[in-house]
Coordinates of C-alpha atoms in Angstrom, one line a residue:
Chain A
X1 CA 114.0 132.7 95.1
X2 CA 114.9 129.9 97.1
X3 CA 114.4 128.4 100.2
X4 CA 117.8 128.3 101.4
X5 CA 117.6 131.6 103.5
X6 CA 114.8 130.2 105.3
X7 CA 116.3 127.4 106.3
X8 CA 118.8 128.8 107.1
X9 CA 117.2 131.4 109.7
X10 CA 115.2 128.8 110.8
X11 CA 118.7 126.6 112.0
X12 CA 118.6 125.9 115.5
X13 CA 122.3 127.7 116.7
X14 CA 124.0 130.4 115.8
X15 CA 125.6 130.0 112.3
X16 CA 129.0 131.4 112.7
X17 CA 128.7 133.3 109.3
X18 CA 126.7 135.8 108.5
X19 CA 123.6 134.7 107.3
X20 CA 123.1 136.7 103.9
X21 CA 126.5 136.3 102.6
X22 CA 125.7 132.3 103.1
X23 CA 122.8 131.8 101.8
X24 CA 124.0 134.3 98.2
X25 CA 127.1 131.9 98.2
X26 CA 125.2 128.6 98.0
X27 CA 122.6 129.8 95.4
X28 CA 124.8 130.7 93.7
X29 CA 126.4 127.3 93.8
X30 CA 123.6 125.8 92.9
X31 CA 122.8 127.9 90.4
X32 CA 126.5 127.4 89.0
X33 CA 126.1 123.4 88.8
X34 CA 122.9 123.5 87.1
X35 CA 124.2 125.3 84.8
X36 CA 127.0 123.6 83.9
X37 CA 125.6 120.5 83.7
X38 CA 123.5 122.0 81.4
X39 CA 126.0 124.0 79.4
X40 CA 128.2 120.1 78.8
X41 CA 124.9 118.9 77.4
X42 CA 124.0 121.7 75.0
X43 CA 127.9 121.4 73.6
X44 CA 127.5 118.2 73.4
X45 CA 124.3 119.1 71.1
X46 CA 126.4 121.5 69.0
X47 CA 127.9 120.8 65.3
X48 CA 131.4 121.9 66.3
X49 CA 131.6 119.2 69.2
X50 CA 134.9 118.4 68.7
X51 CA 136.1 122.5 69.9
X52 CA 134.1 122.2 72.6
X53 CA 135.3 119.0 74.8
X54 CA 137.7 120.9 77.0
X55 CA 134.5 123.1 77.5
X56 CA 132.2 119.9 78.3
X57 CA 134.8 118.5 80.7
X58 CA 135.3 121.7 82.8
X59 CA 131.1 122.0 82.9
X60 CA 131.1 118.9 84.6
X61 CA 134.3 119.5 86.8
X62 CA 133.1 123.0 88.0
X63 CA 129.1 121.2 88.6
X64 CA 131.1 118.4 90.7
X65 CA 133.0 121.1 92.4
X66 CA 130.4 123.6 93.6
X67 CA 128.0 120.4 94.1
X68 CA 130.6 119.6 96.6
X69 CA 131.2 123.0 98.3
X70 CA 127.7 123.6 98.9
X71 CA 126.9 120.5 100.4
X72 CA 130.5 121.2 102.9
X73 CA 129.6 125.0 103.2
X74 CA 125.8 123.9 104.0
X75 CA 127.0 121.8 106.8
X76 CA 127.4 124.2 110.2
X77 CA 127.1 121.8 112.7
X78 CA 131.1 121.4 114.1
X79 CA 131.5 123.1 111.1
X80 CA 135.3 122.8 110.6
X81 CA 137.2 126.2 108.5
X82 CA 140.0 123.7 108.4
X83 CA 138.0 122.0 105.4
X84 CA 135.9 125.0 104.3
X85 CA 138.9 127.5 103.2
X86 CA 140.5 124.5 100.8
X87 CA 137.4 123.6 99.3
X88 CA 136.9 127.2 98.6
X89 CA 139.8 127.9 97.3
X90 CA 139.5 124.7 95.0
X91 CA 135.5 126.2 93.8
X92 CA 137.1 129.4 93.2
X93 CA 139.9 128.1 90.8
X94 CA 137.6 125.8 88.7
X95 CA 134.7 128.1 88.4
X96 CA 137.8 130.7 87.1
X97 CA 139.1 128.1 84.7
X98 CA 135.2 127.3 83.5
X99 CA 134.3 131.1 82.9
X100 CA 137.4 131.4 80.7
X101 CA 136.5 128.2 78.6
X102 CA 132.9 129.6 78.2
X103 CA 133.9 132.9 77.9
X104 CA 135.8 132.1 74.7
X105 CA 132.9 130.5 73.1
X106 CA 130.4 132.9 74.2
X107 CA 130.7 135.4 71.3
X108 CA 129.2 132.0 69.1
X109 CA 127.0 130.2 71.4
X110 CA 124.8 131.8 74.1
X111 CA 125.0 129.0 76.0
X112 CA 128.4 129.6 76.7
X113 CA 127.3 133.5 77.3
X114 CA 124.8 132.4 80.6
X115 CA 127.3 129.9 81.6
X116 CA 130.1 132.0 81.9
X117 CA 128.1 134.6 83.6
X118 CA 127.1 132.0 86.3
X119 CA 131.1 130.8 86.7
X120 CA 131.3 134.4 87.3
X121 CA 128.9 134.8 90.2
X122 CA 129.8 131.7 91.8
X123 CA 133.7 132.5 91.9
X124 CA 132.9 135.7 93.1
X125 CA 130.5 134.4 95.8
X126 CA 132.8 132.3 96.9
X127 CA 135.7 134.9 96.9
X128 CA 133.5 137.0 99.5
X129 CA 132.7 133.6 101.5
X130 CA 136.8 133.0 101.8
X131 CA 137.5 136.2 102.5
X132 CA 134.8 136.9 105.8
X133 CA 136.4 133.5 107.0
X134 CA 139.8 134.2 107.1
Chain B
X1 CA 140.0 95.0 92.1
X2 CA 138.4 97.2 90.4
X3 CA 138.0 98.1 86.7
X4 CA 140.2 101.6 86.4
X5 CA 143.2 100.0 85.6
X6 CA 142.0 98.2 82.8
X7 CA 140.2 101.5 81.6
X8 CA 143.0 103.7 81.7
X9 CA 144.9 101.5 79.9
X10 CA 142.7 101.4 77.2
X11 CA 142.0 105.0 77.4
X12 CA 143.0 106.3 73.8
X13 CA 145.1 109.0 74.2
X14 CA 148.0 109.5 76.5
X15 CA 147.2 110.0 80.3
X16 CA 149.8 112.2 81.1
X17 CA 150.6 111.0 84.2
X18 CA 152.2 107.8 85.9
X19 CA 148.7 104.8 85.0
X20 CA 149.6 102.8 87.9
X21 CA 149.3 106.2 90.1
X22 CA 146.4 107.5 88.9
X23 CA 144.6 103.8 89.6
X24 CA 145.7 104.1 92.9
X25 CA 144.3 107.1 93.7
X26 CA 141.1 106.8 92.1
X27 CA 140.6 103.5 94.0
X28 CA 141.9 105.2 97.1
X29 CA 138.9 108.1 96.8
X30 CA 136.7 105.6 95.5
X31 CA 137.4 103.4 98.7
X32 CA 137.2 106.5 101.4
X33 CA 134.4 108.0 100.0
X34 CA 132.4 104.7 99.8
X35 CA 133.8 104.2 103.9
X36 CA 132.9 107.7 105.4
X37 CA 128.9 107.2 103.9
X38 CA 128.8 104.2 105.9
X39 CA 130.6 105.2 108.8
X40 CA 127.9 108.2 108.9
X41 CA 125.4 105.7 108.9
X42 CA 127.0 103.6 111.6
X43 CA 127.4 106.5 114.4
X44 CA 123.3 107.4 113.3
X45 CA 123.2 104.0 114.8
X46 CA 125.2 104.6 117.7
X47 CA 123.9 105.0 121.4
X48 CA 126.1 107.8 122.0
X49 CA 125.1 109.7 119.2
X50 CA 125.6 113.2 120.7
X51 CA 129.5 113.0 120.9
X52 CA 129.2 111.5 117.2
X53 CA 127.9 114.4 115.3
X54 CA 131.0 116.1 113.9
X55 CA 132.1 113.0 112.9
X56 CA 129.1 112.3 110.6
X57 CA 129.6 116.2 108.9
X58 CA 133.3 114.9 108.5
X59 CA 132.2 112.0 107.1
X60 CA 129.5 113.5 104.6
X61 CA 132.1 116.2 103.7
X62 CA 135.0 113.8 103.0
X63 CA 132.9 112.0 100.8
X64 CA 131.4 114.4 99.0
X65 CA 134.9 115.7 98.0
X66 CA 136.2 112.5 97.7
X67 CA 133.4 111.7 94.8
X68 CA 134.3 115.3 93.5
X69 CA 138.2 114.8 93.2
X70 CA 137.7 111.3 91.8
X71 CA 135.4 112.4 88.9
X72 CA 137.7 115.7 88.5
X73 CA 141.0 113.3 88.2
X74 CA 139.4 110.6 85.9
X75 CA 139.3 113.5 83.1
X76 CA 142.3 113.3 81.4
X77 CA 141.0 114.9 78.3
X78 CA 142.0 118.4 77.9
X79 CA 142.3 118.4 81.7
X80 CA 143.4 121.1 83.7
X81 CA 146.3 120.8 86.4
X82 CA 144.8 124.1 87.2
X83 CA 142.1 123.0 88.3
X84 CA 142.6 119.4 89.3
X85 CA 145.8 120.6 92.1
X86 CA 143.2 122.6 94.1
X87 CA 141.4 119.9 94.1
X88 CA 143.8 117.6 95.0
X89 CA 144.4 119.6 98.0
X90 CA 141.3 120.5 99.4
X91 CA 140.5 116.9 99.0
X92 CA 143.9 116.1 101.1
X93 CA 142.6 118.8 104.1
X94 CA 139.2 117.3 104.8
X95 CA 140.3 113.5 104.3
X96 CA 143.1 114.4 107.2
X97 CA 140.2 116.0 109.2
X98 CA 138.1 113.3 108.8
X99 CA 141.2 111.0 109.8
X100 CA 141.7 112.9 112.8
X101 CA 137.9 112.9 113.7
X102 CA 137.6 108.8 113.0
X103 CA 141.1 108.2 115.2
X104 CA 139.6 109.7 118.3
X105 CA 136.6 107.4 118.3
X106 CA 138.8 104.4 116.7
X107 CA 139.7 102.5 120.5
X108 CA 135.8 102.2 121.1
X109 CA 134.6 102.1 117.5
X110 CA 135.3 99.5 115.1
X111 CA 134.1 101.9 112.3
X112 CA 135.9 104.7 113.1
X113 CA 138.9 102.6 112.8
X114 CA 138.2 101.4 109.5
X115 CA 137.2 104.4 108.4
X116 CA 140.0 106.8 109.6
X117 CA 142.7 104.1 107.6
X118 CA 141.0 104.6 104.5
X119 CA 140.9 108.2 105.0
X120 CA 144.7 107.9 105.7
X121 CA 145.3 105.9 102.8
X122 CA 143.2 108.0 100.8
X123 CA 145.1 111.1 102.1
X124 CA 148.7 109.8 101.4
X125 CA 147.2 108.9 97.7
X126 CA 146.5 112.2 96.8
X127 CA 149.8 113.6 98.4
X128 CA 151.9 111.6 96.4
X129 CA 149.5 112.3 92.8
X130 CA 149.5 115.9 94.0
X131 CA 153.3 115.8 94.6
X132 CA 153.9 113.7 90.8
X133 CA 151.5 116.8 88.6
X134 CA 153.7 119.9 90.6
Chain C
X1 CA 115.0 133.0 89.9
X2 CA 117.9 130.9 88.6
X3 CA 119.5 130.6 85.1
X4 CA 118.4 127.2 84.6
X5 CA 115.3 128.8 82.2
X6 CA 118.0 131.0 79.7
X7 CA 120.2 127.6 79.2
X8 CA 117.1 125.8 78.3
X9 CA 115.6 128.8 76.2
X10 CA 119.4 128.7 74.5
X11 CA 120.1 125.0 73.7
X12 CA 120.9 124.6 70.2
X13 CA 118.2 122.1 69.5
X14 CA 114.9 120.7 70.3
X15 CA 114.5 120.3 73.8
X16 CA 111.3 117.5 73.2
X17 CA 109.4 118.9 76.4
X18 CA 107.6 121.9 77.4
X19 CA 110.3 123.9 78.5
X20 CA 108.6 125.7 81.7
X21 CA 107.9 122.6 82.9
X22 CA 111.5 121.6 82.7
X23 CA 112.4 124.8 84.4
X24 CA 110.4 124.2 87.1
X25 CA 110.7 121.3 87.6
X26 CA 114.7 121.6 87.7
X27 CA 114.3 124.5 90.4
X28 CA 112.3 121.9 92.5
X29 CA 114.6 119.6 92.4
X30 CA 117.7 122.2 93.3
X31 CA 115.7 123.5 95.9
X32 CA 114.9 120.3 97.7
X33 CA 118.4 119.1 97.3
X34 CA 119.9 122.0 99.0
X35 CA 117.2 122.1 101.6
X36 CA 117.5 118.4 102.4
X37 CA 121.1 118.6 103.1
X38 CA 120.5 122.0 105.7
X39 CA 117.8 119.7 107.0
X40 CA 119.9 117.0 107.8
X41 CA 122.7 119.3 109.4
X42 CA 120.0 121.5 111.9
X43 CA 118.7 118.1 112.6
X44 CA 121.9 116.9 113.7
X45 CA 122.1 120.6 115.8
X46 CA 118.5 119.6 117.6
X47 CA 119.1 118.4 121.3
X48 CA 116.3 115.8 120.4
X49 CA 118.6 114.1 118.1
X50 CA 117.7 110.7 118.4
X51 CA 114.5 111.2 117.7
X52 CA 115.5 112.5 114.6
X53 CA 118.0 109.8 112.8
X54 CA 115.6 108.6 110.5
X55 CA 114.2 112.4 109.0
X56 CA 118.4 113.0 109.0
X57 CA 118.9 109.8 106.7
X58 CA 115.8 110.2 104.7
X59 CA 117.0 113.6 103.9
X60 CA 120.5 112.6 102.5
X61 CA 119.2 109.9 100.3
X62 CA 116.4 113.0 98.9
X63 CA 119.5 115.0 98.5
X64 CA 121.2 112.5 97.0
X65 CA 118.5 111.4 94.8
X66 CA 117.2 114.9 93.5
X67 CA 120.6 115.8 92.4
X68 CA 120.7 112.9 90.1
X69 CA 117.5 113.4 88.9
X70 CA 118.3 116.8 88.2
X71 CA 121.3 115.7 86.1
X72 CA 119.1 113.2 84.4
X73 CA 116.8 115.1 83.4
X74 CA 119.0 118.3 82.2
X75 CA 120.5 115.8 79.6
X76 CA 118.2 116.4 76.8
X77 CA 121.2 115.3 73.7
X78 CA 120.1 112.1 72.9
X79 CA 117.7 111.9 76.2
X80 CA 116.7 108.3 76.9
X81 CA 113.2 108.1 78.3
X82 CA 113.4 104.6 79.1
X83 CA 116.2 106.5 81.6
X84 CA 114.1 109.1 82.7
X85 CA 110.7 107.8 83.8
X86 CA 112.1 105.4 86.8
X87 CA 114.8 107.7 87.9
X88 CA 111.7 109.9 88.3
X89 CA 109.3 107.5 90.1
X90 CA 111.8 106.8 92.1
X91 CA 112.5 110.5 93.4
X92 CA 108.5 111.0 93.6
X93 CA 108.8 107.6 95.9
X94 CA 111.9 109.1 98.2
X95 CA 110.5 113.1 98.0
X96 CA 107.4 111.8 99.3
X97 CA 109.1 109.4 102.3
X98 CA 111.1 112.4 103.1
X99 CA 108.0 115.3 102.9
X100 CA 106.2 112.5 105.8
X101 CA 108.8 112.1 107.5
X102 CA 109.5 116.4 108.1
X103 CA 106.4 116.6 108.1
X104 CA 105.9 114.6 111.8
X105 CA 108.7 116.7 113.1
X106 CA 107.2 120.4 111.6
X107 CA 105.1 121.0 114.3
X108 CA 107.6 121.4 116.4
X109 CA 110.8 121.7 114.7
X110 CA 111.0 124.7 111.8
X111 CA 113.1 124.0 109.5
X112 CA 111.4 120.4 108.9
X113 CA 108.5 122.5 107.8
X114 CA 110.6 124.8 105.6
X115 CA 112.0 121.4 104.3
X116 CA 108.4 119.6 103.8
X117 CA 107.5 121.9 101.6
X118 CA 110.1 121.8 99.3
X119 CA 109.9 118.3 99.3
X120 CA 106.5 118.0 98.6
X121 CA 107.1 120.7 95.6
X122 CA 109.7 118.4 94.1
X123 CA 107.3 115.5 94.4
X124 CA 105.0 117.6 92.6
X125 CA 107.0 118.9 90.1
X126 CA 108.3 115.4 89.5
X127 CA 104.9 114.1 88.9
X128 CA 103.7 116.6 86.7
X129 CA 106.9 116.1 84.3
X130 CA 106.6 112.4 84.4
X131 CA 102.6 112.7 83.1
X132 CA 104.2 115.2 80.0
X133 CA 106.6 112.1 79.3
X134 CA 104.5 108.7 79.6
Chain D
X1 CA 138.8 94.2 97.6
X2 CA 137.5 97.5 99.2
X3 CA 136.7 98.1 103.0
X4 CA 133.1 97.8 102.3
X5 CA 132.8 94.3 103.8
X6 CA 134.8 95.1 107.1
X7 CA 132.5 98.6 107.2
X8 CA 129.5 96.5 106.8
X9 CA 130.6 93.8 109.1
X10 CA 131.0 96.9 112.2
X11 CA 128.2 98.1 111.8
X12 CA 126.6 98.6 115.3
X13 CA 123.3 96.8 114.5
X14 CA 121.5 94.2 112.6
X15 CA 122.2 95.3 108.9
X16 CA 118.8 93.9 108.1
X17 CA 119.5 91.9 104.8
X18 CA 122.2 90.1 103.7
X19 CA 126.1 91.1 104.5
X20 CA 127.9 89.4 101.9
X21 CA 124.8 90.4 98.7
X22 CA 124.5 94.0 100.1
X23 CA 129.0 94.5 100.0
X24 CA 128.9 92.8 96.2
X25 CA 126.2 95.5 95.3
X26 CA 128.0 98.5 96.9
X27 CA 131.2 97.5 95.3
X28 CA 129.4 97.1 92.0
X29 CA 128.2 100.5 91.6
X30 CA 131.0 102.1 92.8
X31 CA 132.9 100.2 89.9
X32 CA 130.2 101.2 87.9
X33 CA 130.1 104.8 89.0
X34 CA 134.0 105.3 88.1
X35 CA 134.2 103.2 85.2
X36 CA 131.1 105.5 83.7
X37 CA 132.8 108.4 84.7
X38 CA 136.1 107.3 82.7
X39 CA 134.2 105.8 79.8
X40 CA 132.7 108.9 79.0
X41 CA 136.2 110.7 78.8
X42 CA 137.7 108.3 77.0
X43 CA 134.7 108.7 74.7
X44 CA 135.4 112.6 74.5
X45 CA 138.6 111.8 73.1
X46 CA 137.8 109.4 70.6
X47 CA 138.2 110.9 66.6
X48 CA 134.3 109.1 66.0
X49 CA 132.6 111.9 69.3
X50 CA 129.7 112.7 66.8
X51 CA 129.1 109.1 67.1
X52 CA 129.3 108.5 70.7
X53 CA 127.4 111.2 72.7
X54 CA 124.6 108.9 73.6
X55 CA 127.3 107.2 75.0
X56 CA 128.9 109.6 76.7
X57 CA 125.2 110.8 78.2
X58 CA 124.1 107.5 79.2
X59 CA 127.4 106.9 81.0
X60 CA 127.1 110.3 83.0
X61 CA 123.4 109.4 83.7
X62 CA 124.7 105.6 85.0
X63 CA 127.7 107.3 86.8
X64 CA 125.2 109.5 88.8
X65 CA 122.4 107.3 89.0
X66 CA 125.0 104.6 90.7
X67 CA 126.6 107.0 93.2
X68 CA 123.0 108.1 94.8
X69 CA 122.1 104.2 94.6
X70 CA 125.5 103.2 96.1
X71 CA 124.4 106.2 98.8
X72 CA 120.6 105.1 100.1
X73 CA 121.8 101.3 99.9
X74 CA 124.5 102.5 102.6
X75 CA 122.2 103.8 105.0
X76 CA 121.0 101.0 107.5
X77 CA 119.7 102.6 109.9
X78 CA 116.3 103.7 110.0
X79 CA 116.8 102.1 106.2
X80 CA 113.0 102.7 104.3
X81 CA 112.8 99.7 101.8
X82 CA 109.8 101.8 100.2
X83 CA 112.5 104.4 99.0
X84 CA 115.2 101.5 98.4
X85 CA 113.5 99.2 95.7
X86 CA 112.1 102.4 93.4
X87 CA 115.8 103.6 93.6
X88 CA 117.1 99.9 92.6
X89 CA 115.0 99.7 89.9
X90 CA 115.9 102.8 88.2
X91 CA 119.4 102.4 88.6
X92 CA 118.7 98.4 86.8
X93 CA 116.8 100.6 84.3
X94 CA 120.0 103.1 83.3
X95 CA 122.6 100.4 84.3
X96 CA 121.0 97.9 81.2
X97 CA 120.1 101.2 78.7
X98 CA 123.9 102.0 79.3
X99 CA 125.3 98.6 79.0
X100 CA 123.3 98.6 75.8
X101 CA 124.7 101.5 74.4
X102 CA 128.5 100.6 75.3
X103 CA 128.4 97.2 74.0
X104 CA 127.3 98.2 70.7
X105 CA 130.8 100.2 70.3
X106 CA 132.5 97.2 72.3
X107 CA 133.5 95.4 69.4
X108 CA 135.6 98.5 68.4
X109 CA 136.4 100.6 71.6
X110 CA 138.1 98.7 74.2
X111 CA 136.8 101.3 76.8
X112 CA 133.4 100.6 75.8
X113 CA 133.4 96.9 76.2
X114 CA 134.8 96.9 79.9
X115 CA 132.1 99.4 80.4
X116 CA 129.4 97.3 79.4
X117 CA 130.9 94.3 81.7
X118 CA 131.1 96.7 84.6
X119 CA 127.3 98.2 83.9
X120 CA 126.1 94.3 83.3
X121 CA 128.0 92.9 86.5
X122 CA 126.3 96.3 88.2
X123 CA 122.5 95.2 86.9
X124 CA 122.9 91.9 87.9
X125 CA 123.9 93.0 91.7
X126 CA 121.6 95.2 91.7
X127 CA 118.4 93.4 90.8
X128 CA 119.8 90.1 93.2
X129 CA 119.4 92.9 95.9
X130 CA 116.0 93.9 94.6
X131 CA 114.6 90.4 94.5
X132 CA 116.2 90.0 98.3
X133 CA 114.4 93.0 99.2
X134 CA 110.7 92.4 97.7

């Protein structure tokens, strides 16, 4: 458990979002770029390396990529849906495209398994985020 | 000048997309992100910081997903235009915000007016990379 | 509780340090990253705001710096201590600027109490993994 | 040539060290930052991978490492040197350990020896700043 949900109740206006549903979405971001970033390094620690780089380079796109969201999605102050929605959208696509990579190897590597679980969440997240901002 | 030209063109594949393009762009987000951290910094140091404060959360945001869509277009192995054209576009959204923001305080703040040109520049960038991978 | 633990418990080799302590100390790090940056932002919603420019900067470069040293550290394929032990001191050194600094304002200001905490947590963590390593 | 120098030079106060050392520095990790970033996909695609993943860790480790440098060195105001020099000095540390590394596949990988100049010409910035700082 994290301390996001208390910092967030403890945020000195009124949020504009609701407050749960925020603080699930950026755990679960941050949950998602750990894990990618440690997913690329244990590919990169696996004999069949060379099947894995598309794998290794979507880890470290989708950890940029929800990095980024929850650092934009964490800001409320003038917080501007003009920039949330896209950003969003863009998490939701390349978590998508990560769990499919992972999901492909997860039968073979567990790694892969966990990963694609957590790509999972995090597009989901997300998905519920975009959609009570619309 | 920076080095990405010289390492793209001795990247050892194909890129896949236009080198001289792809430079541009990566400079362009290099450049904006690298401007809207210290144009944060320079309305914290502002006397009228109160009317300041959604431009520093544009400013964090834009480069935060301008440091994102940089390392997301530098990898051209096994990338993903699936992935990379969301990018593209959220990045597009929140550098025009940021633009926006950085013009209205650009008469009375020289750093605002530095700052909203490379988020322009940076914007138009990515238009025309976005517009060369559809 | 995050996934960070199952990746580590699944990567295909060695991981050449406790692995608890890895987990925890990854969590720390996460945690005070994303707390830093809601720091900063419901500093920057506080009507005292100039009074608080230097826990909002201080907070950004922690953010900043945790979420390296989280990447650091979670590269364990041909890990580099020689990399590792300043990239820690030096988050102890900005965790610990950061925990003072909240911790002036968490008398009277909530979340920089929320935020102290995790701060000093990551400095701890941080300290207890860089004793396993020297 | 970047907008760093014409940010720096708007800045609303005294910058407190340097103009023209502090600019070099910031646009010597951002080179390094993206050059790392591109290094270590051009290393992914390379037939020799099993060979180069040091490489391509060390280079995500610099590319990180340089982008939270580039980040605290940007913010003046309320600037704390005692978080500043630790921060240099681990960025010398993983700037030089990656130089290292890339310059031993220099003589065969092009991408590897502009690395190494881009990590060297980063080192060198960044302990002239360290030195101007102590």
């Amino acid at each position: 458990m994290t301390t996001v949900i208390e910092m967030l109740e403890r945020y000195p206006r009124s949020l504009g979002i609701d407050t749960q549903l925020l603080a699930k979405t950026l755990d679960a971001l941050s949950d998602c770029a750990s894990t990618c970033v440690l997913c690329a390094d244990a590919c990169l620690a696996e004999d069949d390396l060379a099947g894995l780089v598309k794998c290794v380079n979507l880890n470290l796109d989708c950890a940029d990529v929800c990095s980024a969201t929850s650092r934009v999605l964490s800001r409320r102050t003038e917080h501007d849906p003009n920039v949330a929605r896209p950003v969003l959208t863009a998490c939701i696509a390349v978590c998508k495209s990560c769990a499919d990579e992972c999901g492909r190897h997860a039968p073979h590597m567990p790694h892969c398994a966990t990963c694609a679980e957590s790509c999972r969440a995090c597009e989901q997240a997300c998905r519920e985020l975009l959609d009570a901002t619309s």
